XYZ file of C-alpha atoms in Angstrom:
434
model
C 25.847 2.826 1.228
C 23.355 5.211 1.902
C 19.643 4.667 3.937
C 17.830 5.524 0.677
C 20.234 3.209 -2.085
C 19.672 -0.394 1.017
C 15.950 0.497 0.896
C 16.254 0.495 -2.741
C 18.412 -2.860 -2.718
C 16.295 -4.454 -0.408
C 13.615 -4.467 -2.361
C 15.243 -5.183 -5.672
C 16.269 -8.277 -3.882
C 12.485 -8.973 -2.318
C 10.910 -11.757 -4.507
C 7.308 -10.711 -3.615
C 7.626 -7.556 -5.582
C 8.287 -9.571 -8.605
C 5.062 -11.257 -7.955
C 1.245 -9.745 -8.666
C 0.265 -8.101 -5.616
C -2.317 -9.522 -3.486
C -5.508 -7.634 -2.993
C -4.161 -6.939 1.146
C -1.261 -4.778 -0.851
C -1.680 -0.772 -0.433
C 0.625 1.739 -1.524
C 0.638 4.987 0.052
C 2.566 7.318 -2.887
C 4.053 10.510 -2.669
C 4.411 11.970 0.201
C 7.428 12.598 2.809
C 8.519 9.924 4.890
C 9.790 10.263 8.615
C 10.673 6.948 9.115
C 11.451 7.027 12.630
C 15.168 5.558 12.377
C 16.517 7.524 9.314
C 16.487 10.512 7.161
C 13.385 12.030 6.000
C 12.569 10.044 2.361
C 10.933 12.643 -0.164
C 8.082 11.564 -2.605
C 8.156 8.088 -0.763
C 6.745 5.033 -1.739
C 5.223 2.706 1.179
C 4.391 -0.747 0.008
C 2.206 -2.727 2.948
C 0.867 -6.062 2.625
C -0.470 -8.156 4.694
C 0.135 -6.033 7.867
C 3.873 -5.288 7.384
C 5.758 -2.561 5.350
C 6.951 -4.470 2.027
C 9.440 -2.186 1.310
C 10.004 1.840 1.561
C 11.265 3.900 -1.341
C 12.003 7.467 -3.057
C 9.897 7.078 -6.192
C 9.803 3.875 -6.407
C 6.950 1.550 -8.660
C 3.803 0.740 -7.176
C 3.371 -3.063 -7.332
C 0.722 -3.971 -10.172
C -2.867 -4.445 -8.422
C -1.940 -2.243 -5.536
C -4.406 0.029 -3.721
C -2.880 3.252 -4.508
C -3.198 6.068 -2.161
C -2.221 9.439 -3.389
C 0.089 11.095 0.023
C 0.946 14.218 -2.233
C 1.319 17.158 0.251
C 1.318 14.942 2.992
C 3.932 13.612 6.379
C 3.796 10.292 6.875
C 5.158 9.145 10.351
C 5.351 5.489 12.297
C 2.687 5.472 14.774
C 2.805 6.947 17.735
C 3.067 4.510 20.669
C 1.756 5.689 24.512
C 3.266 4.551 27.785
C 3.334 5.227 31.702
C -1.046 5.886 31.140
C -3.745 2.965 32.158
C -5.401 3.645 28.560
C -7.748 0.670 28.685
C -7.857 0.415 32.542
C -10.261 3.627 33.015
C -13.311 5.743 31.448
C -14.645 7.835 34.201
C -11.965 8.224 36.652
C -14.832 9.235 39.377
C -16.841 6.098 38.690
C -15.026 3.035 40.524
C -17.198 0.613 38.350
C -14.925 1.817 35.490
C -11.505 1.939 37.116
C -9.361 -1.330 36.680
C -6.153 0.548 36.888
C -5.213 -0.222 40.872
C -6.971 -2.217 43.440
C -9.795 -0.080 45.411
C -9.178 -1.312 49.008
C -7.145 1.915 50.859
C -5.204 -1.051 52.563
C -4.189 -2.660 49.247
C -0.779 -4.567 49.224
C 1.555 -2.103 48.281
C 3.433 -4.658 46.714
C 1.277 -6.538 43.847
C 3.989 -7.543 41.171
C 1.294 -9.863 39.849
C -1.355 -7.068 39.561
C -1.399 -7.780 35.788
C -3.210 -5.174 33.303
C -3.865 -7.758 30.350
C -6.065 -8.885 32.981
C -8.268 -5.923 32.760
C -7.887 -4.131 29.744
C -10.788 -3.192 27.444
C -9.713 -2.894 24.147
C -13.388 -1.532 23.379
C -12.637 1.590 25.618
C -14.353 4.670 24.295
C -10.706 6.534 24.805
C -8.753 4.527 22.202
C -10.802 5.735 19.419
C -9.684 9.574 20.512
C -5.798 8.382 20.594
C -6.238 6.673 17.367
C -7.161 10.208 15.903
C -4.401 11.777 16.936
C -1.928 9.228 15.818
C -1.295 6.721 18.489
C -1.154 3.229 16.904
C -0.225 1.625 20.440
C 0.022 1.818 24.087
C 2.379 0.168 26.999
C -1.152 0.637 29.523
C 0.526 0.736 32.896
C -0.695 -0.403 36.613
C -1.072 2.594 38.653
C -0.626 2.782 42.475
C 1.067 1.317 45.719
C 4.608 1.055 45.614
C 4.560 -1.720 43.085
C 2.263 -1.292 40.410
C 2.209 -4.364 38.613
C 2.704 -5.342 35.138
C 2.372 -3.289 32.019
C 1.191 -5.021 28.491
C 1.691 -3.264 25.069
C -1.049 -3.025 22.652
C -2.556 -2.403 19.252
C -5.174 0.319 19.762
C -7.623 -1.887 16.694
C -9.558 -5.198 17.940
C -12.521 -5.721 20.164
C -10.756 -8.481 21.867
C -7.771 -9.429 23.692
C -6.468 -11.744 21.356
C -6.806 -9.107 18.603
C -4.550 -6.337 20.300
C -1.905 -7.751 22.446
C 1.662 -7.537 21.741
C 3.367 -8.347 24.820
C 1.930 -9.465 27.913
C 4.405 -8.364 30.121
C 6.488 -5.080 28.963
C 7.612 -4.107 32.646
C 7.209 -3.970 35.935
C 6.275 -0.689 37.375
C 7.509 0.689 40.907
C 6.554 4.330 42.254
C 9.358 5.944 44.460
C 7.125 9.115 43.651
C 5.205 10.816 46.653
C 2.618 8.775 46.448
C 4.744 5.257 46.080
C 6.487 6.192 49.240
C 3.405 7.041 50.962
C 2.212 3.453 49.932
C 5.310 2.243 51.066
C 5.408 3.736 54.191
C 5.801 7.146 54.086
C 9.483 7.339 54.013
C 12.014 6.842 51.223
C 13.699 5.063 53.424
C 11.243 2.883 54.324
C 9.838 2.106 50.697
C 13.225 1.601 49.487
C 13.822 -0.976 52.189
C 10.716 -2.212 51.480
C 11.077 -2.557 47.635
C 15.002 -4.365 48.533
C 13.681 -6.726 50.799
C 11.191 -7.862 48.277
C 13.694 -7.929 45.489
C 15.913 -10.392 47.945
C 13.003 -12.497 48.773
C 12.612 -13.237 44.935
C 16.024 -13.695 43.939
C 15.968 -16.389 46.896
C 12.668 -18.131 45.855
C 14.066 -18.024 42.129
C 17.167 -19.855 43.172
C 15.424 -22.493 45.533
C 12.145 -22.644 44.032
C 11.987 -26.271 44.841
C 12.592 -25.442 48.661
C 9.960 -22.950 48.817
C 7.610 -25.900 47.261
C 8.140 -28.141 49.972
C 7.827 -24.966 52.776
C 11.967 -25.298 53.664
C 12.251 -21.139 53.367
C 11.968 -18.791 55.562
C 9.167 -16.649 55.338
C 8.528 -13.803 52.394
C 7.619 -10.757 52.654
C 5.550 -11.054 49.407
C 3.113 -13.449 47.890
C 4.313 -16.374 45.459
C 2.854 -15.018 42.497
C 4.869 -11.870 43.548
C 7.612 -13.304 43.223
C 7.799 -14.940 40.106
C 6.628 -11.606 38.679
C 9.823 -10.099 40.380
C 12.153 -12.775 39.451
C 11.696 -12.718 35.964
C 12.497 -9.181 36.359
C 15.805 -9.602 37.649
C 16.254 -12.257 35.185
C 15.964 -9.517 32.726
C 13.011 -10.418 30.833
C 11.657 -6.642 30.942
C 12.612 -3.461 32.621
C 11.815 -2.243 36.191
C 10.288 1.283 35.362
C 10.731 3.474 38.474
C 8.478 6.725 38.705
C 11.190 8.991 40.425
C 11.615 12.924 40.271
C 13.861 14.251 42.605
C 17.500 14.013 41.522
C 18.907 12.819 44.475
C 16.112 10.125 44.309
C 17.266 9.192 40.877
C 20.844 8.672 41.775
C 19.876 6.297 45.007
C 17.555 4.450 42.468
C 20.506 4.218 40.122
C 22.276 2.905 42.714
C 19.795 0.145 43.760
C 19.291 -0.972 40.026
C 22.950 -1.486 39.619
C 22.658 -3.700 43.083
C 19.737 -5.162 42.220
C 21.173 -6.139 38.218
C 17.828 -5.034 36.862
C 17.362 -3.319 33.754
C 16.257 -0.094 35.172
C 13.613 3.137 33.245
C 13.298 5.843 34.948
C 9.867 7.475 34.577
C 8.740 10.877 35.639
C 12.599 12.157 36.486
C 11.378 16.036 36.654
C 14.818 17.016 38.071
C 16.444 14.620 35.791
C 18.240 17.449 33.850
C 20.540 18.137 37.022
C 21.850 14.629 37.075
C 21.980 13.826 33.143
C 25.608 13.014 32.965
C 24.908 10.169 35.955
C 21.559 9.069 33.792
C 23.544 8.813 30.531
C 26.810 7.208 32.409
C 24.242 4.215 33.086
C 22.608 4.070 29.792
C 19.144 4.331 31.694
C 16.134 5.568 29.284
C 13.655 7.984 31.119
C 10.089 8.764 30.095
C 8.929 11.832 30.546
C 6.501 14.681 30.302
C 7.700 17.560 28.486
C 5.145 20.299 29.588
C 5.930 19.697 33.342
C 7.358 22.372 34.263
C 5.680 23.347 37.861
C 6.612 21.913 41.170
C 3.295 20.435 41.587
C 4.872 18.388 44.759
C 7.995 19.162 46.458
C 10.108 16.614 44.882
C 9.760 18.393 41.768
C 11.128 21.637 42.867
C 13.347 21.942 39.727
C 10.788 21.057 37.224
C 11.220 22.683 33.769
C 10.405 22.665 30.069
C 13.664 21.975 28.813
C 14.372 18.829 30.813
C 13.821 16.488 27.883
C 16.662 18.887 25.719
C 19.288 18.950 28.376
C 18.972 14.919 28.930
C 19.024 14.005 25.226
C 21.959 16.748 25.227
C 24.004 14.578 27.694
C 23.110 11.608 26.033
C 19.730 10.138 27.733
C 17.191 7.926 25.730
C 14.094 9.313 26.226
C 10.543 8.663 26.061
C 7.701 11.226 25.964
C 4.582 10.461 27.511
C 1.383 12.609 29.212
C -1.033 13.089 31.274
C -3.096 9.712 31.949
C -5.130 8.156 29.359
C -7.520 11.114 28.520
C -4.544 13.184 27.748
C -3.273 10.843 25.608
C -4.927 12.790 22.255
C -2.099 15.573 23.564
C 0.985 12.964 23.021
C 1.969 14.986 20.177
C 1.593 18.600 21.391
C 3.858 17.204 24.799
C 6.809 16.745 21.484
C 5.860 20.245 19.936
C 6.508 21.688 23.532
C 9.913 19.338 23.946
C 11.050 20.573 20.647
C 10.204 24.497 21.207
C 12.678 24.085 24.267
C 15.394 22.265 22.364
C 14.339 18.773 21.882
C 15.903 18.360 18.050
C 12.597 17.077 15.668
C 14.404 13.578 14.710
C 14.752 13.145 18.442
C 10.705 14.084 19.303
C 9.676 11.593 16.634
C 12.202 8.669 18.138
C 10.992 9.595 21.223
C 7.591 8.699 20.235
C 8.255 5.818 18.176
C 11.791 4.261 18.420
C 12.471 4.518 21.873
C 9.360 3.080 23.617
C 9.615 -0.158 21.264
C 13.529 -0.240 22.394
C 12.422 0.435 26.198
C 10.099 -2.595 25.689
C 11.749 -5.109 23.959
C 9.482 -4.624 20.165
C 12.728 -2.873 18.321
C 12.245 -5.754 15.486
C 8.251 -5.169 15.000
C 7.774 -1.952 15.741
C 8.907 1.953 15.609
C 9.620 2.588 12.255
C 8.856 2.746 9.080
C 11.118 -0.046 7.308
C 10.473 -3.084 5.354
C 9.102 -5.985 7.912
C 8.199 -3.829 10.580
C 4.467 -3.792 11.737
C 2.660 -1.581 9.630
C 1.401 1.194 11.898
C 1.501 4.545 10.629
C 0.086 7.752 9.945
C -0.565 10.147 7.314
C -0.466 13.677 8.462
C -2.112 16.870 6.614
C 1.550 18.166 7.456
C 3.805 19.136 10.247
C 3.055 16.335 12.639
C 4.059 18.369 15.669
C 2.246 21.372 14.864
C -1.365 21.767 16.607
C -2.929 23.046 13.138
C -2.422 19.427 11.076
C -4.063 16.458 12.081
C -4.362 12.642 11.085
C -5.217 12.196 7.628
C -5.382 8.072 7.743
C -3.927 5.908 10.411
C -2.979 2.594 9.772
C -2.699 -0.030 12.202
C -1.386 -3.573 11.273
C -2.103 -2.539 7.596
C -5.711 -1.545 8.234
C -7.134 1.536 7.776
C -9.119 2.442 11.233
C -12.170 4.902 11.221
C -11.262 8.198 12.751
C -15.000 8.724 14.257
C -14.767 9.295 18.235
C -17.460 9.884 20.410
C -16.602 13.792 20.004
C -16.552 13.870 16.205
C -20.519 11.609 16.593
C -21.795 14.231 18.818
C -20.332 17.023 16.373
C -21.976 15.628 13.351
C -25.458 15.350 15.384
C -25.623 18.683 16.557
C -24.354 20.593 14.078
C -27.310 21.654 12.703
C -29.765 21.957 15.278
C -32.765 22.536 12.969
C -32.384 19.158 12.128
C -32.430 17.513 15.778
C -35.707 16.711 17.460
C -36.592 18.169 20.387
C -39.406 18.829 22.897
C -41.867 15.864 23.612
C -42.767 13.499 21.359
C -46.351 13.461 20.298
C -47.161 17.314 21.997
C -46.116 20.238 19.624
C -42.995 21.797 20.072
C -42.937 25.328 21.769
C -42.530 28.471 19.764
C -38.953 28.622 21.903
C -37.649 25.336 21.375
């Protein structure tokens, strides 16, 4: 049975097509459909209601009272979903008051598995507006510094409130074996390594004798309680360790440790990741990545280059693509335009934007793809979704359609005409120059 002929059975067999649609029910007609999972779908029909994709179709009827929105001429993707940036945990990187992503003491822990980012996001952050114009629907906002981060959260880039945007609380639990992670940790590998193992012991012990600990009959930890429940439900597998890594023989000692530690290891960063792919893909590890690195900004990234996401998916690597920090996260898109000018097959580029990040962290059944049940976040493109010349048409997030205004487009519309924008001082008349 082919992807097309289930859709098609699927939603013969859905009673609430039978029914009237509700007035929640839009239709977006015509256009072609890169669901994310499967083959493109020509002159698709996408039924949402009520925040979900109904069903998904090649010509098929629009349900009677449907909002019907003409996609002729048009791409229509899943939304594009951000992780390893602090979206909603900075605005001006250079004004502390603003900066939530990392504690600001020099002498911070370097260890804060509890450091939690639902804590301190701002879902009213002037940057998601920006991300939402260039397709990205959500966001895993990640903990930044020390040697352990903290805890990531995924979210829906619509809602003024907490309540309104979060997905999952806690999507991983992010460690830096990076430069700077070892500095924190140290300044040794060897030393943050030990540091990071010690810390993982001292959790699997308070998780087995929690009881003990209670009444003070353990030895002393090297980390803080909360610490450690953070870290044990990490080695009880309830999300992924992500490890920032990018020299290669880094990677293989941190393969090495995840398979002693039993944690369900990403790698993150994993610039030299190309020259141990066949290791990578041996342990079924994902790795998120930035396409467009391809200069040894630091030492340990020596053997940086743009093909690095081709050559892992080559051997057989899951992978993620990411960018730059939150500001660059309008450039998620381009990053997949650059992967797939080295190599990086289109199907892949789109998974790697969608698919994978919801597989990474645990949302495969909500999110990723177009397909009836899933949430309904996706985009309409003018066309080629990877090409810097089209841009969003709509963008749909839990069903809704979301303004594309940003701060940028506000400031465009004022000024464009400058005739029409007062100037000089009010209530003196304005100079011949002005």
């Amino acid at each position: 049975m082919t992807w097309s002929v289930a859709l098609a059975v699927t939603i013969a067999a859905a009673p609430a097509l039978a029914q009237p649609a509700a007035a929640s029910t839009t239709a977006l007609v015509g256009g072609t459909l890169m669901p994310g999972d499967g083959p493109t779908i020509e002159n698709a029909t996408v039924v949402i209601r009520d925040g979900r994709v109904l069903s998904v179709s090649a010509g098929g009827a629009v349900p009677a009272g449907a909002e019907e929105i003409d996609c002729r001429g048009a791409v229509i993707t899943p939304g594009f979903v951000g992780t390893q940036v602090p979206m909603g945990l900075v605005e001006i990187e250079l004004e502390p008051s603003t900066v939530d992503q990392a504690p600001e003491e020099e002498d911070a822990d370097p260890i804060r598995a509890s450091f939690s980012v639902v804590d301190g996001y701002n879902p009213m952050s002037t940057l998601i507006p920006i991300a939402r114009r260039w397709g990205v629907t959500s966001v895993v906002s990640t903990p930044m510094g020390g040697l352990v981060s903290g805890t990531s959260g995924w979210m829906d880039l619509r809602g003024q409130n907490l309540d309104q945007v979060l997905v999952e609380a806690r999507a991983g639990l992010h460690v830096d074996l990076g430069d700077a992670g070892v500095d924190a940790g140290g300044g040794a590998r060897s030393s943050a390594l030990g540091l990071l193992r010690e810390a993982f012991d001292d959790a699997r012990l308070y998780r087995q004798r929690r009881a003990q600990f209670d009444r003070r009959g353990l030895r002393e930890m090297s980390i803080s309680r909360l610490d450690l429940e953070r870290m044990g439900e990490a080695i009880a597998g309830d999300f992924p360790v992500v490890v920032r890594v990018s020299r290669a023989n880094d990677i293989l000692r941190v393969l090495a440790f995840a398979r002693e530690q039993g944690v369900r290891l990403v790698l993150a960063g994993a610039e030299e990741g190309w020259m141990v792919a066949a290791q990578i893909a041996a342990a079924d590890v994902p790795v998120i990545l930035q396409p467009m690195t391809n200069l040894p900004a630091q030492f340990s990234q020596l053997h940086a280059r743009y093909d690095n996401a081709a050559l892992l998916h080559a051997a057989g690597v899951r992978i993620v693509i990411t960018t730059d920090g939150a500001h660059g996260l309008r450039n998620l898109r381009q990053e997949a335009g650059n992967a797939i000018a080295s190599g990086l097959p289109v199907d892949a580029a789109l998974r790697a934007l969608t698919v994978e990040p919801a597989r990474v962290f645990g949302v495969e059944d909500r999110y990723g793809a177009v397909a009836p049940g899933r949430v309904a976040n996706l985009v309409v493109w003018t066309g080629d979704p990877f090409e810097v010349t089209t841009w969003a048409r709509q963008v749909f997030i839990r069903g809704e359609r979301v303004p594309l205004t940003t701060r940028q487009s506000l400031l465009f519309e004022r000024y464009r005409d400058l005739e029409s924008v007062p100037r000089g001082i009010r209530g003196l008349p304005r100079a011949p120059s002005d």
